[in-house]
Amino acid sequence: MSTTQTAQTTDAFKPGLEGVIAAETRLSSVDGQKGELIIAGFPLEELAAHATFEETAYLLWYDHLPTAAELERFRAELAGYRALPAATLTLLEQVAQVRRPAMDALRIAAGAMDLDARDLDDHGLARLALARIPTIVAAYWRLLHGQAPVEPDPELGHAANYLYMLEGARPTPAKVRGLETYLNTVSDHGLNASTFAARVIIATQSDLVSALVGAIGALKGPLHGGAPGPALDMVFEIGDVSRAESYLREKLERGERLMGFGHRVYKVRDPRAEVLARAAEVMYRDGGDMALYNLAREVEKIAVALLAEYKPGRNLQTNVEFYTALLLHGLGLDTDLFTPTFAVGRTAGWIGHCFEQRATGRLIRPDSRYIGERNRRWVPLEQR
Ligand code: COA
């Protein structure tokens, strides 16, 4: 490496790559100051509550909303891929016997989801992966709980079929709509860690399944995939709005963080929180019991006011985890299914980024700065 290159690299060192623009994308734009999320040209609020998840995936991959004929074909192709190869199911049975968490099972089985695939190009593999990731999660969940996996139902859409495979019963339209909105909301979010991991892998001209397994591995880490459980636990612990202020105040007095508030990028309310709050409201109303939803809303108001009092100038607002927890809980999903369900939605974005990265043909290969020793001398084993 030339001296000039070394000097540039040293000057440009950015731990965590913060602020470094490493890709161009038309998939999503995140503006943390304005609180704006654009998905393939659509403000999130415009897209999330209207689109089916198939429409969102198609939009991300092909940059336009599908026509009726395109959508019908896309849905049929996805439905045709849902069932897992027998060996992948057997693998999941083995994983369930050792009771690994659902994200581990997803990481293990995703690598084996294309065992029966022959000569599929990226677009074929993309359909296979999008279709099978929910099947892996649902089948594993049932195996872990001593139940037989439920065969996918080709008559159902992607979101409805996921709930059906989990519960073994057809979900209500309100639940399906709630899940579609959630999956759309988390389908893409700029160059987050798992998306970057997928792009790095595909940029080596590796295959799409490898890129997705890498992305799942990155999402598994709590700093990315999050832990929406604690946000809901807090609401449950509060139990009644009359206790909210004293409970939250005590936490803040002890220097603890309020789960579900604050964000590294968003310094105003995370736009995803509002979209999910609305979806949760519709779903809880349909279910006939608004108590938890109303309590969460009140807790949110009090928490935001107290955060402004205790952390002035920090702009600590509700984050996506708060309403994710409320929505997914309302869908009947266990907390341990929250991150795998996030993966079901984010797969659409991961694949879109893989398509984009593939098209650039460029290897991702940043530099590192050497800070180790130099001129060490070899010491024979017996003298160390
Ligand atoms: N509750 C109370 N205080 C919070 C807070 C929260 N949720 N989030 C941040 N703060 C405070 C910090 O204590 C810090 O205060 P200080 O300056 O007095 O030390 C200040 O706000 C800035 O915090 P910082 O850690 O720099 O913010 P960040 O942008 O790096 O952090 C998060 C972003 C998401 C890590 C952080 O907001 C957080 O920990 N939130 C709670 C966890 C959460 O909701 N996770 C999601 C799963 S439930």
Short mmCIF file of C-alpha atoms and ligand atoms in Angstrom, two decimals:
data_model
loop_
_atom_site.label_atom_id
_atom_site.label_comp_id
_atom_site.label_asym_id
_atom_site.label_seq_id
_atom_site.Cartn_x
_atom_site.Cartn_y
_atom_site.Cartn_z
CA MET A 1 0.00 0.00 0.00
CA SER A 2 1.35 3.48 -0.84
CA THR A 3 2.10 6.06 1.87
CA THR A 4 -0.70 8.30 0.60
CA GLN A 5 -3.25 5.48 0.90
CA THR A 6 -2.10 4.67 4.43
CA ALA A 7 -2.43 8.32 5.47
CA GLN A 8 -5.97 8.54 4.03
CA THR A 9 -7.03 5.39 5.80
CA THR A 10 -5.69 6.60 9.15
CA ASP A 11 -7.44 9.95 8.86
CA ALA A 12 -10.73 8.37 7.88
CA PHE A 13 -10.94 5.85 10.73
CA LYS A 14 -14.58 5.69 11.88
CA PRO A 15 -15.24 3.18 14.66
CA GLY A 16 -18.45 1.34 13.86
CA LEU A 17 -18.41 3.03 10.43
CA GLU A 18 -20.78 5.67 11.81
CA GLY A 19 -21.53 8.33 9.20
CA VAL A 20 -19.74 6.40 6.44
CA ILE A 21 -21.86 6.04 3.30
CA ALA A 22 -21.06 2.54 2.06
CA ALA A 23 -23.94 1.94 -0.35
CA GLU A 24 -26.49 3.69 -2.53
CA THR A 25 -30.01 2.37 -2.25
CA ARG A 26 -33.48 3.11 -3.52
CA LEU A 27 -34.98 0.77 -0.92
CA SER A 28 -35.38 3.00 2.12
CA SER A 29 -34.40 6.34 3.56
CA VAL A 30 -34.15 6.97 7.30
CA ASP A 31 -34.12 10.57 8.55
CA GLY A 32 -33.72 10.55 12.30
CA GLN A 33 -34.00 14.32 12.69
CA LYS A 34 -37.27 14.60 10.78
CA GLY A 35 -38.62 11.27 12.00
CA GLU A 36 -39.14 10.14 8.43
CA LEU A 37 -38.93 6.67 6.93
CA ILE A 38 -39.40 6.23 3.18
CA ILE A 39 -39.82 2.74 1.74
CA ALA A 40 -39.11 2.58 -2.00
CA GLY A 41 -40.49 6.08 -2.48
CA PHE A 42 -43.49 5.73 -0.17
CA PRO A 43 -43.66 7.46 3.21
CA LEU A 44 -44.06 4.56 5.66
CA GLU A 45 -47.46 5.90 6.76
CA GLU A 46 -48.69 5.70 3.15
CA LEU A 47 -47.55 2.14 2.54
CA ALA A 48 -47.61 0.12 5.74
CA ALA A 49 -51.32 0.00 6.49
CA HIS A 50 -52.40 -0.53 2.86
CA ALA A 51 -50.02 -3.04 1.32
CA THR A 52 -50.00 -6.77 1.74
CA PHE A 53 -46.53 -8.03 2.59
CA GLU A 54 -46.25 -9.59 -0.87
CA GLU A 55 -46.85 -6.14 -2.41
CA THR A 56 -44.15 -4.60 -0.23
CA ALA A 57 -41.63 -7.32 -1.08
CA TYR A 58 -42.40 -6.98 -4.79
CA LEU A 59 -42.05 -3.20 -4.56
CA LEU A 60 -38.68 -3.49 -2.82
CA TRP A 61 -37.36 -6.00 -5.34
CA TYR A 62 -38.75 -4.56 -8.58
CA ASP A 63 -39.27 -0.87 -7.73
CA HIS A 64 -42.96 -0.69 -8.61
CA LEU A 65 -46.20 -1.91 -7.11
CA PRO A 66 -47.26 -5.13 -8.82
CA THR A 67 -50.23 -5.16 -11.18
CA ALA A 68 -53.02 -7.59 -10.31
CA ALA A 69 -51.56 -10.19 -12.66
CA GLU A 70 -48.01 -9.74 -11.34
CA LEU A 71 -49.24 -10.01 -7.77
CA GLU A 72 -51.23 -13.14 -8.45
CA ARG A 73 -48.20 -14.80 -9.99
CA PHE A 74 -45.87 -13.65 -7.23
CA ARG A 75 -48.22 -14.92 -4.53
CA ALA A 76 -48.57 -18.28 -6.27
CA GLU A 77 -44.80 -18.62 -6.67
CA LEU A 78 -44.23 -17.86 -2.98
CA ALA A 79 -46.97 -20.24 -1.89
CA GLY A 80 -45.40 -22.96 -4.05
CA TYR A 81 -42.12 -22.71 -2.17
CA ARG A 82 -43.43 -22.66 1.42
CA ALA A 83 -43.08 -26.32 2.35
CA LEU A 84 -39.65 -27.24 3.73
CA PRO A 85 -37.51 -30.11 2.41
CA ALA A 86 -37.96 -33.20 4.61
CA ALA A 87 -34.32 -33.06 5.74
CA THR A 88 -34.69 -29.45 6.88
CA LEU A 89 -37.71 -30.41 8.99
CA THR A 90 -35.77 -33.32 10.48
CA LEU A 91 -32.98 -30.90 11.33
CA LEU A 92 -35.48 -28.66 13.13
CA GLU A 93 -36.73 -31.66 15.12
CA GLN A 94 -33.17 -32.28 16.29
CA VAL A 95 -32.71 -28.64 17.22
CA ALA A 96 -35.98 -28.70 19.20
CA GLN A 97 -34.71 -31.70 21.16
CA VAL A 98 -31.81 -29.61 22.47
CA ARG A 99 -34.21 -26.68 23.00
CA ARG A 100 -32.22 -23.97 21.28
CA PRO A 101 -33.79 -20.48 21.08
CA ALA A 102 -35.87 -19.78 17.97
CA MET A 103 -33.25 -17.44 16.44
CA ASP A 104 -30.62 -20.20 16.69
CA ALA A 105 -33.02 -22.62 15.02
CA LEU A 106 -33.68 -20.10 12.28
CA ARG A 107 -29.96 -19.56 11.70
CA ILE A 108 -29.32 -23.33 11.59
CA ALA A 109 -32.25 -24.26 9.34
CA ALA A 110 -32.01 -21.26 7.01
CA GLY A 111 -28.68 -22.65 5.81
CA ALA A 112 -30.49 -25.83 4.83
CA MET A 113 -33.64 -24.28 3.39
CA ASP A 114 -32.55 -24.70 -0.23
CA LEU A 115 -31.55 -28.37 -0.06
CA ASP A 116 -34.04 -29.29 -2.79
CA ALA A 117 -33.32 -26.26 -5.00
CA ARG A 118 -31.78 -26.91 -8.36
CA ASP A 119 -30.53 -24.26 -10.77
CA LEU A 120 -32.45 -21.42 -9.17
CA ASP A 121 -31.23 -17.94 -10.03
CA ASP A 122 -31.27 -15.10 -7.49
CA HIS A 123 -34.94 -14.39 -8.16
CA GLY A 124 -35.94 -18.01 -7.66
CA LEU A 125 -33.89 -18.31 -4.48
CA ALA A 126 -35.35 -15.01 -3.27
CA ARG A 127 -38.88 -16.41 -3.55
CA LEU A 128 -37.86 -19.66 -1.91
CA ALA A 129 -36.20 -17.86 1.02
CA LEU A 130 -38.99 -15.33 1.58
CA ALA A 131 -41.52 -18.17 1.53
CA ARG A 132 -39.60 -20.58 3.76
CA ILE A 133 -38.28 -18.39 6.56
CA PRO A 134 -41.77 -18.11 8.13
CA THR A 135 -42.24 -21.87 7.72
CA ILE A 136 -38.99 -22.51 9.60
CA VAL A 137 -40.01 -20.21 12.45
CA ALA A 138 -43.52 -21.61 12.75
CA ALA A 139 -42.51 -25.26 12.41
CA TYR A 140 -39.76 -24.85 14.98
CA TRP A 141 -42.03 -23.08 17.42
CA ARG A 142 -44.52 -25.91 17.32
CA LEU A 143 -41.83 -28.60 17.58
CA LEU A 144 -40.36 -26.80 20.59
CA HIS A 145 -43.75 -27.00 22.24
CA GLY A 146 -44.35 -30.65 21.45
CA GLN A 147 -46.75 -29.99 18.57
CA ALA A 148 -46.59 -31.24 14.99
CA PRO A 149 -45.80 -28.54 12.40
CA VAL A 150 -48.78 -27.31 10.41
CA GLU A 151 -48.57 -27.67 6.63
CA PRO A 152 -48.63 -24.29 4.87
CA ASP A 153 -51.97 -23.36 3.28
CA PRO A 154 -51.47 -22.11 -0.30
CA GLU A 155 -54.86 -20.40 -0.21
CA LEU A 156 -53.63 -17.97 2.43
CA GLY A 157 -51.43 -14.92 1.91
CA HIS A 158 -47.95 -14.72 3.39
CA ALA A 159 -48.91 -13.06 6.69
CA ALA A 160 -52.08 -15.09 7.22
CA ASN A 161 -50.26 -18.32 6.47
CA TYR A 162 -47.54 -17.51 9.02
CA LEU A 163 -50.13 -17.09 11.78
CA TYR A 164 -51.96 -20.19 10.56
CA MET A 165 -48.76 -22.28 10.68
CA LEU A 166 -48.09 -21.03 14.22
CA GLU A 167 -51.56 -21.54 15.63
CA GLY A 168 -53.09 -24.22 13.46
CA ALA A 169 -56.22 -22.06 13.00
CA ARG A 170 -57.10 -19.42 10.45
CA PRO A 171 -56.48 -15.95 11.91
CA THR A 172 -59.07 -13.14 11.93
CA PRO A 173 -58.78 -10.50 9.17
CA ALA A 174 -57.88 -7.90 11.84
CA LYS A 175 -54.94 -10.01 13.01
CA VAL A 176 -53.77 -10.58 9.45
CA ARG A 177 -53.94 -6.84 8.78
CA GLY A 178 -52.01 -6.16 12.00
CA LEU A 179 -49.26 -8.55 10.97
CA GLU A 180 -49.12 -7.23 7.37
CA THR A 181 -48.64 -3.73 8.77
CA TYR A 182 -45.92 -4.90 11.13
CA LEU A 183 -44.03 -6.84 8.43
CA ASN A 184 -44.25 -3.86 6.05
CA THR A 185 -43.03 -1.53 8.78
CA VAL A 186 -39.88 -3.54 9.48
CA SER A 187 -39.25 -4.61 5.87
CA ASP A 188 -36.30 -2.27 5.42
CA HIS A 189 -34.39 0.35 7.40
CA GLY A 190 -31.34 1.77 5.66
CA LEU A 191 -27.93 0.19 6.05
CA ASN A 192 -28.55 -1.48 9.41
CA ALA A 193 -26.12 -4.14 10.66
CA SER A 194 -27.86 -7.23 9.24
CA THR A 195 -28.45 -5.57 5.87
CA PHE A 196 -24.81 -4.55 5.73
CA ALA A 197 -23.78 -8.12 6.60
CA ALA A 198 -25.95 -9.44 3.74
CA ARG A 199 -24.43 -6.93 1.31
CA VAL A 200 -20.87 -7.83 2.35
CA ILE A 201 -21.54 -11.52 1.74
CA ILE A 202 -23.33 -11.14 -1.59
CA ALA A 203 -20.62 -8.70 -2.76
CA THR A 204 -18.12 -11.57 -2.74
CA GLN A 205 -20.34 -13.20 -5.42
CA SER A 206 -21.53 -15.71 -2.85
CA ASP A 207 -25.11 -17.05 -2.97
CA LEU A 208 -28.27 -15.45 -1.65
CA VAL A 209 -28.89 -18.07 1.05
CA SER A 210 -25.42 -17.46 2.52
CA ALA A 211 -26.15 -13.74 2.62
CA LEU A 212 -29.44 -14.34 4.43
CA VAL A 213 -27.86 -16.69 6.98
CA GLY A 214 -25.26 -14.00 7.72
CA ALA A 215 -28.00 -11.40 8.08
CA ILE A 216 -29.93 -13.64 10.49
CA GLY A 217 -26.76 -14.06 12.54
CA ALA A 218 -26.36 -10.28 12.74
CA LEU A 219 -30.00 -9.76 13.66
CA LYS A 220 -29.72 -12.29 16.47
CA GLY A 221 -27.52 -9.97 18.52
CA PRO A 222 -29.48 -7.94 21.10
CA LEU A 223 -27.92 -4.66 19.94
CA HIS A 224 -29.72 -5.11 16.62
CA GLY A 225 -32.64 -7.51 16.92
CA GLY A 226 -33.49 -5.84 20.19
CA ALA A 227 -35.44 -7.27 23.03
CA PRO A 228 -38.98 -5.88 22.74
CA GLY A 229 -40.06 -8.10 25.65
CA PRO A 230 -38.90 -5.71 28.41
CA ALA A 231 -41.00 -2.82 27.05
CA LEU A 232 -44.15 -4.87 27.51
CA ASP A 233 -43.01 -6.33 30.83
CA MET A 234 -42.84 -2.77 32.11
CA VAL A 235 -46.45 -2.10 31.07
CA PHE A 236 -47.54 -5.36 32.72
CA GLU A 237 -45.67 -4.51 35.92
CA ILE A 238 -47.34 -1.11 36.05
CA GLY A 239 -50.68 -2.87 35.68
CA ASP A 240 -52.82 0.19 36.30
CA VAL A 241 -52.45 3.75 35.08
CA SER A 242 -52.69 5.08 38.65
CA ARG A 243 -49.31 3.44 39.38
CA ALA A 244 -47.59 4.59 36.19
CA GLU A 245 -46.06 7.85 37.32
CA SER A 246 -44.67 6.59 40.63
CA TYR A 247 -43.32 3.42 39.00
CA LEU A 248 -41.58 5.29 36.17
CA ARG A 249 -40.30 8.02 38.47
CA GLU A 250 -38.73 5.45 40.79
CA LYS A 251 -36.99 3.80 37.85
CA LEU A 252 -35.58 7.11 36.63
CA GLU A 253 -34.54 8.09 40.19
CA ARG A 254 -32.58 4.82 40.36
CA GLY A 255 -30.86 5.80 37.08
CA GLU A 256 -32.52 2.97 35.13
CA ARG A 257 -33.54 3.25 31.48
CA LEU A 258 -37.16 3.03 30.43
CA MET A 259 -37.45 0.21 27.95
CA GLY A 260 -39.02 1.17 24.64
CA PHE A 261 -37.80 4.78 24.70
CA GLY A 262 -34.83 6.47 23.05
CA HIS A 263 -33.13 5.70 19.74
CA ARG A 264 -29.64 6.12 18.33
CA VAL A 265 -30.91 7.59 15.05
CA TYR A 266 -34.41 8.98 15.72
CA LYS A 267 -34.37 12.09 17.86
CA VAL A 268 -38.08 12.67 17.31
CA ARG A 269 -40.79 10.01 17.56
CA ASP A 270 -39.82 6.94 15.51
CA PRO A 271 -42.35 7.00 12.61
CA ARG A 272 -42.67 3.24 12.92
CA ALA A 273 -44.03 3.63 16.48
CA GLU A 274 -47.04 5.64 15.25
CA VAL A 275 -47.83 3.23 12.41
CA LEU A 276 -47.64 0.26 14.77
CA ALA A 277 -49.66 2.05 17.45
CA ARG A 278 -52.50 2.60 14.97
CA ALA A 279 -52.34 -1.01 13.78
CA ALA A 280 -52.38 -2.21 17.39
CA GLU A 281 -55.38 -0.02 18.17
CA VAL A 282 -57.43 -1.49 15.31
CA MET A 283 -56.47 -5.01 16.29
CA TYR A 284 -57.18 -4.65 20.01
CA ARG A 285 -60.50 -2.95 19.23
CA ASP A 286 -61.46 -5.85 16.99
CA GLY A 287 -60.52 -8.26 19.77
CA GLY A 288 -62.96 -6.44 22.07
CA ASP A 289 -60.49 -5.69 24.86
CA MET A 290 -58.77 -2.31 24.79
CA ALA A 291 -57.45 -2.40 28.36
CA LEU A 292 -53.81 -3.21 27.58
CA TYR A 293 -53.72 -0.87 24.59
CA ASN A 294 -55.15 2.04 26.62
CA LEU A 295 -52.75 1.38 29.48
CA ALA A 296 -49.79 1.33 27.07
CA ARG A 297 -50.88 4.65 25.56
CA GLU A 298 -51.11 6.27 29.00
CA VAL A 299 -47.78 4.80 30.10
CA GLU A 300 -46.22 6.16 26.92
CA LYS A 301 -47.52 9.71 27.57
CA ILE A 302 -46.30 9.72 31.15
CA ALA A 303 -42.93 8.18 30.24
CA VAL A 304 -42.23 10.74 27.51
CA ALA A 305 -43.10 13.60 29.88
CA LEU A 306 -40.89 12.18 32.65
CA LEU A 307 -37.98 11.57 30.26
CA ALA A 308 -38.17 15.24 29.22
CA GLU A 309 -38.06 16.17 32.92
CA TYR A 310 -35.19 13.83 33.89
CA LYS A 311 -33.16 14.02 30.67
CA PRO A 312 -33.83 17.51 29.32
CA GLY A 313 -32.53 18.17 25.82
CA ARG A 314 -32.12 14.44 25.05
CA ASN A 315 -35.37 14.18 23.07
CA LEU A 316 -36.12 10.70 24.30
CA GLN A 317 -39.19 9.45 22.44
CA THR A 318 -41.05 6.18 22.04
CA ASN A 319 -39.13 3.72 19.88
CA VAL A 320 -40.32 0.94 17.59
CA GLU A 321 -39.90 -1.72 20.26
CA PHE A 322 -42.67 -0.35 22.47
CA TYR A 323 -45.48 -0.81 19.96
CA THR A 324 -43.91 -3.85 18.35
CA ALA A 325 -44.30 -5.57 21.68
CA LEU A 326 -47.90 -4.46 22.06
CA LEU A 327 -48.84 -5.45 18.52
CA LEU A 328 -47.11 -8.82 18.46
CA HIS A 329 -48.48 -9.67 21.90
CA GLY A 330 -51.97 -8.84 20.61
CA LEU A 331 -51.37 -11.23 17.71
CA GLY A 332 -50.85 -13.96 20.28
CA LEU A 333 -47.11 -14.25 19.70
CA ASP A 334 -44.83 -15.21 22.56
CA THR A 335 -41.97 -12.79 23.34
CA ASP A 336 -39.43 -15.35 22.07
CA LEU A 337 -41.06 -15.10 18.63
CA PHE A 338 -40.60 -11.32 18.34
CA THR A 339 -37.10 -11.30 16.82
CA PRO A 340 -37.77 -14.26 14.46
CA THR A 341 -40.92 -12.45 13.29
CA PHE A 342 -38.84 -9.34 12.70
CA ALA A 343 -36.62 -11.55 10.49
CA VAL A 344 -39.69 -12.70 8.54
CA GLY A 345 -40.34 -9.04 7.62
CA ARG A 346 -36.75 -7.90 7.16
CA THR A 347 -36.01 -10.76 4.73
CA ALA A 348 -37.74 -8.69 2.01
CA GLY A 349 -35.30 -5.82 2.58
CA TRP A 350 -32.25 -8.08 2.88
CA ILE A 351 -33.05 -9.61 -0.49
CA GLY A 352 -33.68 -6.21 -2.09
CA HIS A 353 -30.26 -5.06 -0.88
CA CYS A 354 -28.65 -8.23 -2.21
CA PHE A 355 -30.14 -7.50 -5.65
CA GLU A 356 -28.80 -3.95 -5.50
CA GLN A 357 -25.38 -4.99 -4.30
CA ARG A 358 -25.14 -7.75 -6.91
CA ALA A 359 -25.88 -5.16 -9.61
CA THR A 360 -22.94 -2.99 -8.53
CA GLY A 361 -20.54 -5.91 -8.95
CA ARG A 362 -18.26 -4.30 -6.38
CA LEU A 363 -16.53 -6.15 -3.54
CA ILE A 364 -16.93 -4.49 -0.12
CA ARG A 365 -13.47 -4.35 1.36
CA PRO A 366 -12.73 -1.53 3.83
CA ASP A 367 -9.31 -1.03 5.35
CA SER A 368 -8.12 -1.46 8.90
CA ARG A 369 -5.43 0.40 10.75
CA TYR A 370 -2.72 -1.79 12.25
CA ILE A 371 -2.10 -0.96 15.92
CA GLY A 372 -0.16 -4.09 16.88
CA GLU A 373 3.54 -4.59 17.53
CA ARG A 374 6.19 -4.69 14.81
CA ASN A 375 9.52 -6.48 14.47
CA ARG A 376 8.78 -9.29 16.90
CA ARG A 377 11.37 -12.07 16.85
CA TRP A 378 10.47 -15.75 16.68
CA VAL A 379 10.99 -17.62 19.98
CA PRO A 380 11.21 -21.42 19.83
CA LEU A 381 8.52 -23.21 21.86
CA GLU A 382 10.87 -24.53 24.57
CA GLN A 383 12.12 -21.01 25.29
CA ARG A 384 8.72 -19.27 25.81
N1 COA B 1 -34.55 5.80 29.62
C1 COA B 1 -33.89 6.66 30.42
N2 COA B 1 -32.81 7.35 30.03
C2 COA B 1 -32.38 7.15 28.78
C3 COA B 1 -33.02 6.27 27.90
C4 COA B 1 -34.14 5.58 28.36
N3 COA B 1 -34.81 4.74 27.59
N4 COA B 1 -32.36 6.29 26.72
C5 COA B 1 -31.34 7.13 26.85
N5 COA B 1 -31.34 7.66 28.10
C6 COA B 1 -30.44 8.65 28.64
C7 COA B 1 -29.09 8.06 28.94
O1 COA B 1 -29.03 7.55 30.25
C8 COA B 1 -28.20 9.26 28.76
O2 COA B 1 -28.32 10.08 29.91
P1 COA B 1 -27.07 10.88 30.49
O3 COA B 1 -26.65 11.80 29.40
O4 COA B 1 -27.63 11.55 31.69
O5 COA B 1 -26.05 9.84 30.80
C9 COA B 1 -28.86 9.99 27.61
O6 COA B 1 -30.23 9.63 27.63
C10 COA B 1 -28.29 9.63 26.23
O7 COA B 1 -28.18 8.24 26.16
P2 COA B 1 -27.35 7.46 25.07
O8 COA B 1 -27.05 6.09 25.57
O9 COA B 1 -26.23 8.32 24.58
O10 COA B 1 -28.38 7.35 23.91
P3 COA B 1 -28.17 6.47 22.67
O11 COA B 1 -28.69 7.22 21.53
O12 COA B 1 -26.80 5.97 22.59
O13 COA B 1 -29.06 5.19 23.04
C11 COA B 1 -30.65 3.53 23.12
C12 COA B 1 -30.08 4.69 22.33
C13 COA B 1 -31.81 2.87 22.35
C14 COA B 1 -29.56 2.46 23.37
C15 COA B 1 -31.16 4.04 24.48
O14 COA B 1 -32.10 5.06 24.26
C16 COA B 1 -31.75 2.98 25.38
O15 COA B 1 -31.00 2.29 26.09
N6 COA B 1 -33.10 2.83 25.40
C17 COA B 1 -33.73 1.87 26.26
C18 COA B 1 -33.60 0.51 25.73
C19 COA B 1 -34.62 0.18 24.70
O16 COA B 1 -35.69 0.75 24.56
N7 COA B 1 -34.30 -0.82 23.98
C20 COA B 1 -35.21 -1.38 23.09
C21 COA B 1 -35.67 -2.69 23.62
S1 COA B 1 -36.95 -2.61 24.80
#
